[in-house]
Coordinates of C-alpha atoms and ligand atoms in Angstrom, one line a residue:
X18 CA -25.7 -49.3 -6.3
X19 CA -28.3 -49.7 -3.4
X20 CA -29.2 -53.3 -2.9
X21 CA -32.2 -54.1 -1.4
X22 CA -31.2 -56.4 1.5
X23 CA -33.1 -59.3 3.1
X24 CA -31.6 -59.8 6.6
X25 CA -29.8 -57.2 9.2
X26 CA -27.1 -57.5 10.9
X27 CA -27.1 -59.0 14.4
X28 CA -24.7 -56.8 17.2
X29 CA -23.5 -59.2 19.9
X30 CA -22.3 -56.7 22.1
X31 CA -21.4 -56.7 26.0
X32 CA -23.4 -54.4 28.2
X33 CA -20.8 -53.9 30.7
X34 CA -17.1 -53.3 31.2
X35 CA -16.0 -55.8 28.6
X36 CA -14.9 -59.6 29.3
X37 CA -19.1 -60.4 29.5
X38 CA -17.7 -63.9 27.8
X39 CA -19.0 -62.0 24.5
X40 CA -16.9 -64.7 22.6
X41 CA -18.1 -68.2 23.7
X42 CA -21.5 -66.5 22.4
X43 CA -20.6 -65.8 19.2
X44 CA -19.2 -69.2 19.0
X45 CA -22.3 -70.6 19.7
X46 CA -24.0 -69.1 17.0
X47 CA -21.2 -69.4 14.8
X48 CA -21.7 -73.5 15.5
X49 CA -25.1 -72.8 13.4
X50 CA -24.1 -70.8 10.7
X51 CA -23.4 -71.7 7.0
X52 CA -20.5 -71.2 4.8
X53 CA -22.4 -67.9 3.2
X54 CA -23.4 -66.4 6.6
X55 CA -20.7 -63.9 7.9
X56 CA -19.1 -63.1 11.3
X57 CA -17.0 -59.3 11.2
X58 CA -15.1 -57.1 14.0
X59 CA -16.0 -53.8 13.6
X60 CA -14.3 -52.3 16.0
X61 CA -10.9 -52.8 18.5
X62 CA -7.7 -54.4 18.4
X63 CA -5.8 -56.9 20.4
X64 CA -6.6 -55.3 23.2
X65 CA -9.2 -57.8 23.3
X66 CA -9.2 -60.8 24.6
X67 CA -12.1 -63.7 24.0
X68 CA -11.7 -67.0 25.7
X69 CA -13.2 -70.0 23.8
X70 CA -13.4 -73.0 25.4
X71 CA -13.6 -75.9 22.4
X72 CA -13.4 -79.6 22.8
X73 CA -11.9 -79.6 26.0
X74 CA -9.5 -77.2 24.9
X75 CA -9.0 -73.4 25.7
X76 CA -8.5 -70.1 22.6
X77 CA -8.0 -66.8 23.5
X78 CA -8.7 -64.6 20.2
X79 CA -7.4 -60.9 20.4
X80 CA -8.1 -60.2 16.2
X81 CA -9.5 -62.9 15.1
X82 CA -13.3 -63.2 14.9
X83 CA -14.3 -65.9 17.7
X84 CA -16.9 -67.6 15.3
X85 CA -13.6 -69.3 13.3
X86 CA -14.6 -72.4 14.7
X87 CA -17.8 -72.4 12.2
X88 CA -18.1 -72.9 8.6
X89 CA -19.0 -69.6 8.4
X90 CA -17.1 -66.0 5.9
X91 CA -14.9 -64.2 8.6
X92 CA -13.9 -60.5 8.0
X93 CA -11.5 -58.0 10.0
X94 CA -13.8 -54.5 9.2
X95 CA -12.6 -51.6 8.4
X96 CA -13.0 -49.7 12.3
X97 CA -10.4 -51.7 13.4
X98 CA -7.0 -51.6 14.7
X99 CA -4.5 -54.4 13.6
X100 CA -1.1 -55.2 14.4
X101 CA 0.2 -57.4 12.0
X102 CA 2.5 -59.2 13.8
X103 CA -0.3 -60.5 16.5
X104 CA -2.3 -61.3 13.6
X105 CA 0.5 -63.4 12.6
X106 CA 0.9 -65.0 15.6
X107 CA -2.9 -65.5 16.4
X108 CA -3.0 -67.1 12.6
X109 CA -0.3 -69.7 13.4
X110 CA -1.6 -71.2 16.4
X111 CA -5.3 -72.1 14.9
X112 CA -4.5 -75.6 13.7
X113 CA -6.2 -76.5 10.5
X114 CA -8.2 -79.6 12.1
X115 CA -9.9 -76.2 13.8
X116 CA -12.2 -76.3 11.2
X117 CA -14.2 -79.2 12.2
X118 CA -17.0 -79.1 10.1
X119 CA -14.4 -78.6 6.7
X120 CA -12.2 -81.8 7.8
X121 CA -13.0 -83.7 4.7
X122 CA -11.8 -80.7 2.8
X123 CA -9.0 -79.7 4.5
X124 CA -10.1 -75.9 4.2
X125 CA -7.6 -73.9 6.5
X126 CA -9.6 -71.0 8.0
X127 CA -8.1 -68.5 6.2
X128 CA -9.5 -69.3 3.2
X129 CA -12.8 -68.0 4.6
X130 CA -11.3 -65.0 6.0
X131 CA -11.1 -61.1 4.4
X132 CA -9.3 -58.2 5.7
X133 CA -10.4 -54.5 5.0
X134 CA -8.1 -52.3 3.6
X135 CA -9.5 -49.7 5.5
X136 CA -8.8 -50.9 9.2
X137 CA -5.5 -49.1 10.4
X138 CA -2.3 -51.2 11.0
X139 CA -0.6 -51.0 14.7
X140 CA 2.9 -49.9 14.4
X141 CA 5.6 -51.4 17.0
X142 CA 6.3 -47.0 17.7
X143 CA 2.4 -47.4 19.2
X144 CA 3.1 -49.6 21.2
X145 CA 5.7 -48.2 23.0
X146 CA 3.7 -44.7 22.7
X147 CA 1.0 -46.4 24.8
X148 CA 3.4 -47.9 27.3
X149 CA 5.3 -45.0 27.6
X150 CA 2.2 -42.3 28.1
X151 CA 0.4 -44.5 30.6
X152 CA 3.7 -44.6 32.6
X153 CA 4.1 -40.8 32.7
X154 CA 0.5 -40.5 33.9
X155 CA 1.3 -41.9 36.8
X156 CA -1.5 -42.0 39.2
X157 CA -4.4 -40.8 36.1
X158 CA -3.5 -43.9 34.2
X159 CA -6.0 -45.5 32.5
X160 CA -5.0 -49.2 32.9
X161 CA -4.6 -49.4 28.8
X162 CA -3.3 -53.1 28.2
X163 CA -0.5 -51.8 26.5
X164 CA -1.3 -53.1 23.0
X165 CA -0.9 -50.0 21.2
X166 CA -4.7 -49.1 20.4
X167 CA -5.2 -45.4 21.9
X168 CA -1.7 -44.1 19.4
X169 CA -3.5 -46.4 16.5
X170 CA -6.8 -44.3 16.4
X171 CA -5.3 -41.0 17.6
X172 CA -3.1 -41.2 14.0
X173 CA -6.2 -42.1 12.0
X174 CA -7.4 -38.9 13.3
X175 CA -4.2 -36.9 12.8
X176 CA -5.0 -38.5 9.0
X177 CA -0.9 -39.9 9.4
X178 CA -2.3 -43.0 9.8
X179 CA -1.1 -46.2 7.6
X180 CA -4.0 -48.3 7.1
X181 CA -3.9 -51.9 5.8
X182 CA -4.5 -51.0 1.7
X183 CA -1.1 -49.0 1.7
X184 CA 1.2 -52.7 2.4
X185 CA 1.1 -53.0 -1.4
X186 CA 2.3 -49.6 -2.2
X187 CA 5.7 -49.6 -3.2
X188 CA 6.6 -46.3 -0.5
X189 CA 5.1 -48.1 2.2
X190 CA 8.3 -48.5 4.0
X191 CA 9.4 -44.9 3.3
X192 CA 6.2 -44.0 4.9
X193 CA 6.9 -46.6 7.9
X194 CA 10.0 -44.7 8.6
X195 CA 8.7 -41.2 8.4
X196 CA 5.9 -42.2 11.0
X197 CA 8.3 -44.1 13.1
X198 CA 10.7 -41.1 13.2
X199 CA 7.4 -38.8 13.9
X200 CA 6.9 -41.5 16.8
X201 CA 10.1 -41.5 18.3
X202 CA 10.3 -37.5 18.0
X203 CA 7.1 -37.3 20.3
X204 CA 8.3 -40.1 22.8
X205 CA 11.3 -37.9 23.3
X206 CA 10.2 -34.4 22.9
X207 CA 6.7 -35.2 24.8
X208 CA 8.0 -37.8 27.3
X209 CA 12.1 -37.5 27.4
X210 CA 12.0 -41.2 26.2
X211 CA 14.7 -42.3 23.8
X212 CA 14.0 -45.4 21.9
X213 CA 16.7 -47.7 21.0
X214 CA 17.5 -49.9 18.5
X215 CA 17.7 -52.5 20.2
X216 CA 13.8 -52.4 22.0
X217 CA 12.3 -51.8 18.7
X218 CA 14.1 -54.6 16.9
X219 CA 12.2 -57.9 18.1
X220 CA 8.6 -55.8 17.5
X221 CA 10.0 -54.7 14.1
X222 CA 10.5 -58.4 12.9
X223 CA 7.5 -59.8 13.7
X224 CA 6.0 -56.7 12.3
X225 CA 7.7 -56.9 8.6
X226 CA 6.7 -60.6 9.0
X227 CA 3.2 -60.0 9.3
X228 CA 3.1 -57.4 6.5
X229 CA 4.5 -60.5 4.5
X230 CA 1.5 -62.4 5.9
X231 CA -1.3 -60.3 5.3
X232 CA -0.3 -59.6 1.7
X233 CA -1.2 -62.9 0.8
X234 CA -4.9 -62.5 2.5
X235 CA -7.7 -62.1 1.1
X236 CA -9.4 -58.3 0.8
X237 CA -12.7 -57.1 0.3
X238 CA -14.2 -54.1 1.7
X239 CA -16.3 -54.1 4.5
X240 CA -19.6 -52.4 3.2
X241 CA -19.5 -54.7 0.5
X242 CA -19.3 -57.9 1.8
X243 CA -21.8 -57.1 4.4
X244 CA -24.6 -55.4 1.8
X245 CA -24.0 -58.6 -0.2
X246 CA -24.2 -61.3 2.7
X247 CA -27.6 -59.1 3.9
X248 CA -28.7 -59.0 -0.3
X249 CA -28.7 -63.0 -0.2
X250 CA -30.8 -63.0 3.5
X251 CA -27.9 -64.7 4.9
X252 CA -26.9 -64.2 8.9
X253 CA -24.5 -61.5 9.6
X254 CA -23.0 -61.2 13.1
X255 CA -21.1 -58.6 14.3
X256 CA -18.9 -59.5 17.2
X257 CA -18.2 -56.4 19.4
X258 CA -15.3 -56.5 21.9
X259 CA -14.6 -54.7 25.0
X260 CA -18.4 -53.6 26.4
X261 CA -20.7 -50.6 25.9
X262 CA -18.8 -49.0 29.4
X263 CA -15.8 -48.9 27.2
X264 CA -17.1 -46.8 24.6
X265 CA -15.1 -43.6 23.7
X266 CA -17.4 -41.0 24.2
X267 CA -20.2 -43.1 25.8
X268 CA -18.3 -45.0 28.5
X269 CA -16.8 -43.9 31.5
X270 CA -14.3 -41.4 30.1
X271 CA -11.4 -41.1 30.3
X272 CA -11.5 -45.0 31.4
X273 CA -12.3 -46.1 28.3
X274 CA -10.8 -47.9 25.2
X275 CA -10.5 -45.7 21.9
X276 CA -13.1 -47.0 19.5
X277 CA -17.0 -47.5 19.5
X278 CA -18.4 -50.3 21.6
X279 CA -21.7 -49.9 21.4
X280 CA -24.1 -51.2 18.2
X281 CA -24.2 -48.2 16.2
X282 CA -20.0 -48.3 16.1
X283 CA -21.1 -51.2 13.4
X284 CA -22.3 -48.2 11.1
X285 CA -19.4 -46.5 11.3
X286 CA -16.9 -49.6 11.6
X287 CA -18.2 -50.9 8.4
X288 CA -19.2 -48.0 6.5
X289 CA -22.6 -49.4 6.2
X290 CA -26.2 -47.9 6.8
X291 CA -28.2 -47.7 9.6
X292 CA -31.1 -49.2 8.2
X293 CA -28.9 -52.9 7.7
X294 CA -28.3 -53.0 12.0
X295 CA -30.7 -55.0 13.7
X296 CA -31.0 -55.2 17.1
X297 CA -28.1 -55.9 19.3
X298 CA -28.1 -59.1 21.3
X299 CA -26.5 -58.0 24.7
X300 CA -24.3 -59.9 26.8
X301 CA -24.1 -59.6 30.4
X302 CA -22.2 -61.2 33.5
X303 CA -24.1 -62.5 36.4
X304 CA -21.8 -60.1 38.2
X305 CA -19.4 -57.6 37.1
X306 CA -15.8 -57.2 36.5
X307 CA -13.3 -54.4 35.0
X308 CA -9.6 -54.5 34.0
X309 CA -7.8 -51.2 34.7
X310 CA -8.7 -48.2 36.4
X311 CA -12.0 -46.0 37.4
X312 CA -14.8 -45.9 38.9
X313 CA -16.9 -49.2 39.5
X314 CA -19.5 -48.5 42.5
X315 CA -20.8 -52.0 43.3
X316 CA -17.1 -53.7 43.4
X317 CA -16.8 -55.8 46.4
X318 CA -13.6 -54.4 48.6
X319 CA -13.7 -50.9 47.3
X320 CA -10.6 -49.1 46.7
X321 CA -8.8 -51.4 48.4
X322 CA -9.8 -54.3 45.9
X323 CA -9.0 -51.4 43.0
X324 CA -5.3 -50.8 44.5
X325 CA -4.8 -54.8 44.9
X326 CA -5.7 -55.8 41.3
X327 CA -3.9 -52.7 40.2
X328 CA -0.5 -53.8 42.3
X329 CA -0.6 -57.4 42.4
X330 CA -0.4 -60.1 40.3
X331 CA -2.3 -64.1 40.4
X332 CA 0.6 -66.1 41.5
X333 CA 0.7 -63.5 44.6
X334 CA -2.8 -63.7 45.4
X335 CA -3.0 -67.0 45.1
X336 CA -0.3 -67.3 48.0
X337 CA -1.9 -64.6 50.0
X338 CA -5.2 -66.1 49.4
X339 CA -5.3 -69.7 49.0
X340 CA -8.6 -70.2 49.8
X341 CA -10.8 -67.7 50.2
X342 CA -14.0 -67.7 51.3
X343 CA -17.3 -66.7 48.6
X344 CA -19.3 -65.8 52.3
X345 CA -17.3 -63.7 54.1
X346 CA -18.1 -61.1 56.0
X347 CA -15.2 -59.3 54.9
X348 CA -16.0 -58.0 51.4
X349 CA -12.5 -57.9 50.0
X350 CA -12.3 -61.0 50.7
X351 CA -15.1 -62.1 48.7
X352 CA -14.2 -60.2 45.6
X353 CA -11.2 -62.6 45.9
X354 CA -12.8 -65.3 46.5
X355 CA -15.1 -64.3 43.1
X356 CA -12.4 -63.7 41.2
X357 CA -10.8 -67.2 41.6
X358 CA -14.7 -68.9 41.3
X359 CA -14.9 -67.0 37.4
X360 CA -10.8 -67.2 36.8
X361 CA -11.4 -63.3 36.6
X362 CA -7.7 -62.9 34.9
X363 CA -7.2 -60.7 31.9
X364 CA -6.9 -62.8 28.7
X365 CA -4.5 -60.2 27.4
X366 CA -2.9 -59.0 30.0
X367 CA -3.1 -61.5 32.6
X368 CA -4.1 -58.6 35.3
X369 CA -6.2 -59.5 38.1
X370 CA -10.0 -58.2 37.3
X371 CA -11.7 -56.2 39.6
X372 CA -15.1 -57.7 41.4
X373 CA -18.3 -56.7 41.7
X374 CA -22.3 -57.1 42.2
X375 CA -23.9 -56.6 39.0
X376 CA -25.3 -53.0 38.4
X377 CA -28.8 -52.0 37.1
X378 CA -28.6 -48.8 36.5
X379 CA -25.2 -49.1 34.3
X380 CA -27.0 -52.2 32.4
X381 CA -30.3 -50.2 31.7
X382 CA -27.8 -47.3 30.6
X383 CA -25.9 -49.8 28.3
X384 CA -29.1 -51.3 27.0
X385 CA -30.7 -47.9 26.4
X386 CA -27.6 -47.2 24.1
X387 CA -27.6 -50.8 21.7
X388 CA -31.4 -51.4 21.3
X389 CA -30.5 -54.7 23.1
X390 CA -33.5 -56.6 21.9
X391 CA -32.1 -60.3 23.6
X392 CA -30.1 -60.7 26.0
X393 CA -27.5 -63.5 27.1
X394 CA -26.1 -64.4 30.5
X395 CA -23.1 -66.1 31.0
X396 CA -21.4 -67.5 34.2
X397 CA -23.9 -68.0 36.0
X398 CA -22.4 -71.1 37.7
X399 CA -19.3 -68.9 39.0
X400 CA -22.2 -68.1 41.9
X401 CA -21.7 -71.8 43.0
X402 CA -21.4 -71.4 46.7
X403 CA -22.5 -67.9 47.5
X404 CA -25.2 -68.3 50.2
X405 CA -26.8 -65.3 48.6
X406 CA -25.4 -62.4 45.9
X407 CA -26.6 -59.0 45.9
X408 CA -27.7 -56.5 42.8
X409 CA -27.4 -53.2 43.0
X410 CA -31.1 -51.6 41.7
X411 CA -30.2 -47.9 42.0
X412 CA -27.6 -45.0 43.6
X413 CA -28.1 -43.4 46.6
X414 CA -26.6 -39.8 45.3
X415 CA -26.5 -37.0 47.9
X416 CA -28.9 -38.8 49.8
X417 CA -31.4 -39.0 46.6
X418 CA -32.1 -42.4 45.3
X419 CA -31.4 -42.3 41.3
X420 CA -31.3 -44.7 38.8
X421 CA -29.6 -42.2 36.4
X422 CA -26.4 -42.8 35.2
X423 CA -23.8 -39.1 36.7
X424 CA -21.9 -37.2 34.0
X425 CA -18.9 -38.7 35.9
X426 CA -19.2 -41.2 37.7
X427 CA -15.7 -40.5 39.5
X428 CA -16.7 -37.0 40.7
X429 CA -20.0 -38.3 42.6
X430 CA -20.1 -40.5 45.7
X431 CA -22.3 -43.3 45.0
X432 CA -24.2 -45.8 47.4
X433 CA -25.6 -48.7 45.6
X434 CA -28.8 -49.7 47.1
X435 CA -28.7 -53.4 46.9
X436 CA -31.7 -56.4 46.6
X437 CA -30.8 -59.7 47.5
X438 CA -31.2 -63.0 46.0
X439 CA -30.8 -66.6 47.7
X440 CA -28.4 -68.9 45.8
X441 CA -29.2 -72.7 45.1
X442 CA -28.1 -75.1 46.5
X443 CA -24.9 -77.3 45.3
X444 CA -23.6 -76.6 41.6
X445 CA -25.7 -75.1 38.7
X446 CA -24.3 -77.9 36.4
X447 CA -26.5 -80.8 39.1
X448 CA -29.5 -79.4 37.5
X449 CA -28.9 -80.3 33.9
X450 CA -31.2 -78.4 31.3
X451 CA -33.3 -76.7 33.9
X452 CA -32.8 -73.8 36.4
X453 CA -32.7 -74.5 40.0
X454 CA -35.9 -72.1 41.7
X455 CA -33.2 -69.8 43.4
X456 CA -31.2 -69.1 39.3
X457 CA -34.9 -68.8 38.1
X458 CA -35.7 -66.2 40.0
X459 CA -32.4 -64.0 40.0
X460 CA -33.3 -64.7 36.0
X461 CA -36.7 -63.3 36.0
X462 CA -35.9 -60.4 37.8
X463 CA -33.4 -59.8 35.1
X464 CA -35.7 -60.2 32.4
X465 CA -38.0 -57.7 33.8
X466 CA -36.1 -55.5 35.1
X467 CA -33.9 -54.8 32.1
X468 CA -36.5 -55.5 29.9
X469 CA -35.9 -58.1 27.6
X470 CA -35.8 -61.5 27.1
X471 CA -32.6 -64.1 28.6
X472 CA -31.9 -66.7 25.3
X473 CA -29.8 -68.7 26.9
X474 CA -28.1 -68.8 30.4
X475 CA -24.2 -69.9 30.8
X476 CA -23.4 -72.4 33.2
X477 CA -19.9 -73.7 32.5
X478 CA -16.9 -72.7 30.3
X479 CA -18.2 -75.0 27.4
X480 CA -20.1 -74.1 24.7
X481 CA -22.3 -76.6 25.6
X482 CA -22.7 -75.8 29.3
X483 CA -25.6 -73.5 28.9
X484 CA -29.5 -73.9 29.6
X485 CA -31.1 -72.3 26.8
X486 CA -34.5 -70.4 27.5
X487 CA -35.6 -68.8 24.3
X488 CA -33.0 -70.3 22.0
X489 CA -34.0 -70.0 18.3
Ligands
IMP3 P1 -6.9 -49.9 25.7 O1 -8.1 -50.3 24.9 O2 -5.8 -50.9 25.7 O3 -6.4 -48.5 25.4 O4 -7.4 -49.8 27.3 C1 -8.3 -48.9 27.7 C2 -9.2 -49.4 28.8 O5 -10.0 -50.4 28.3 C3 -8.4 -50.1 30.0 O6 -9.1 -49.9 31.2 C4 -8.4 -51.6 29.6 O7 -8.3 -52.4 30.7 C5 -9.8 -51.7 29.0 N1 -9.9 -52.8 28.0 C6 -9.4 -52.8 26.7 N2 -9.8 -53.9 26.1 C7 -10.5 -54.6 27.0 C8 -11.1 -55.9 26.9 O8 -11.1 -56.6 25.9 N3 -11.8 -56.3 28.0 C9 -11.8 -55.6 29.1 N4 -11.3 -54.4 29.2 C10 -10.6 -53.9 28.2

């Protein structure tokens, strides 16, 4: 049955290489919504990683919707990726006093939380598959985060996949061990790697007890939930992870993460039509960053900064560099010095991010791709102390300036042409609700340059620490 639906869908999506503080934006939103508006993944694992500052204290959420902090439904769609075990874990440390607004009734989160049968269940076999083939590509590697997610979509596509409906079928764990022994078979006829008993065991526990866990969730199928939540003119916000550069066939292949980033992977990662996506808020960094290899033309350092971050861990840099210095003259140096200002550290991973000016041409691209009708920028503060910061407005490509965005990327030399911007003086958070002149501008520029309108501008970890321009 066709319903005839009353609201769309709102994309939050981030417009560059992932980590654009997507999360603390849905929470934000999610702070507004009611108990029959709805927040879904569509897309992604626990690869992800969104860091939600609350009350003075810090969340990182890999699975789990980062609106859970609202009153709002909460639903794991059917494009994603989930390994039960980290769902487990995630589940167990969300205390129930997280859900403020509930106190009185003491309703635990997951109570307001569905699952899709659909979404495809991470096996402890992927993980080492993933861990395994990014060793043996030695120098091609793609920087994956280890988590299993590239084996997890490449068996949906082999159609050996077990997905999250088959836990309650009584041959589920026949058809565990048949894909487990097809696992182990490939790691050592493909890669000479021969998996003991021993390394799987840990991962096998935690997995059987998050099959226990989820069969006691609740279920409801993606489409559904969504076409009814739309029906009723309720808010429906889908939270994208990683960023529109991380697309699989859109991003910088082969650098990319396995699933679709961008808005219209909500189509497919909720079975749902066109018609019910609205358009995509995007969400960009005042500067950029990237975990893992490939090419990123405005990062400050160059390769060098790619080969540190790639090598070297925070405890080591820290020690190297104990206080580096935003205005050097040595650009390395001031990636570092970046990095430290924004805590640039993979939430998953705990890798150093690589640094960077912020890109136009990349953004426009990304924009171009999500219909991103709003925009939000977050960290705006992290430019505290820079005596000015530079965009990159287009590529000098065989000496022709471009703003288009290369087939490859990492088969062209590229020289950003850069504009630069004056930084205010002191710390963002001085100003209260307004912009200092010097943010105002960089803002502006943004806004017309990209074409679209800033809602609200970050300036602190916070939820609260933003200054909102267009806010609705
Ligand atoms: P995978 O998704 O683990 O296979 O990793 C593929 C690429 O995407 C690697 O470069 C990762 O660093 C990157 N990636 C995956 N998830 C995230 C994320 O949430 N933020 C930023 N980068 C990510």
């Amino acid at each position: 049955m066709n319903k005839k639906i009353k609201s769309k869908i709102t994309p939050i999506i981030g417009l560059q290489w992932g980590d654009e503080g997507k999360g603390k934006g849905v929470a934000r939103i999610a702070s507004s919504l009611n108990k029959k508006d709805l927040i879904v993944r569509f897309q992604g694992g626990n690869n992800a990683g969104h860091t939600i500052w609350h009350d003075g204290q810090c969340y990182i959420f890999h699975l789990i919707p980062s609106g859970v902090f609202g009153q709002a439904q909460i639903h794991l769609g059917a494009g994603m990726v989930i390994n039960p075990g980290a769902l487990l874990e995630e589940s167990n440390k969300i205390p129930p006093a997280i859900d403020l607004r509930a106190r009185p009734k003491k309703t635990f989160f997951l109570k307001r939380m569905s699952v899709s049968s659909h979404a495809v269940l991470t096996l402890p076999t992927h993980l080492l598959l993933d861990t395994v083939s990014e060793y043996n590509k030695g120098k091609k590697k793609i920087g994956s985060t280890g988590k299993g997610i590239s084996p997890s979509y490449t068996d949906l596509t082999l159609r050996r996949a077990l997905r999250v409906g088959d836990i309650f079928y009584k041959d589920f764990k026949k058809k565990y061990e048949a894909l487990k022994r097809e696992h182990q078979e490939t790691l050592w006829k493909v890669f000479g790697y021969k998996v003991s008993g021993k390394e799987l065991k840990t991962n096998e526990k935690n997995f059987w007890r998050g099959i226990k866990f989820m069969r006691k969730l609740n279920f409801r199928e993606s489409a559904e939930i969504v076409a009814e939540a739309l029906a009723e003119g309720h808010k429906v916000i889908a939270e994208g992870a990683q960023g529109a550069l991380l697309d699989v066939r859109f991003g910088n292949y082969p650098f990319v993460t396995s699933s679709h980033t961008i808005a219209s992977g909500v189509g497919t990662g909720l079975g749902i039509p066109p018609e019910y996506i609205g358009g995509a808020i995007g969400v960009l960094k005042a500067y950029t960053t990237k975990v893992g290899e490939g090419p990123f033309p405005t990062e400050l350092g160059g390769k060098k900064s790619r080969i540190w971050c790639r090598d070297k861990r925070v405890a080591e840099e820290k020690e190297k560099f104990p206080n580096p210095n935003l205005n050097s003259q040595d650009e390395f140096e001031q990636g570092v010095a970046l990095r430290q200002a924004g805590s640039e550290i993979g939430a998953t991973t705990g890798r150093l991010r690589r640094t960077g000016w912020l890109d136009i041409p990349l953004l426009k691209y990304a924009i171009r791709m999500n219909r991103a009708t709003e925009l939000v920028l977050t960290k705006l503060d992290v430019l505290n102390g820079f005596r000015k910061i530079k965009v990159c407005v287009a590529y000098k490509i065989n000496k022709k300036k471009t703003e288009k965005i290369p087939f490859d990327l990492s088969r062209v030399k590229i020289k950003p042409v850069y504009r630069s911007f004056p930084v205010w003086p002191g710390k963002l958070q001085n100003y209260g609700k307004k912009l200092p002149k010097e943010a105002l501008t960089y803002v502006k520029f943004l806004e017309k340059t990209l074409g679209a309108p800033i809602l609200y501008v970050g300036t602190g970890p916070e939820e609260h620490h933003v200054v909102e321009r267009y806010w609705r």
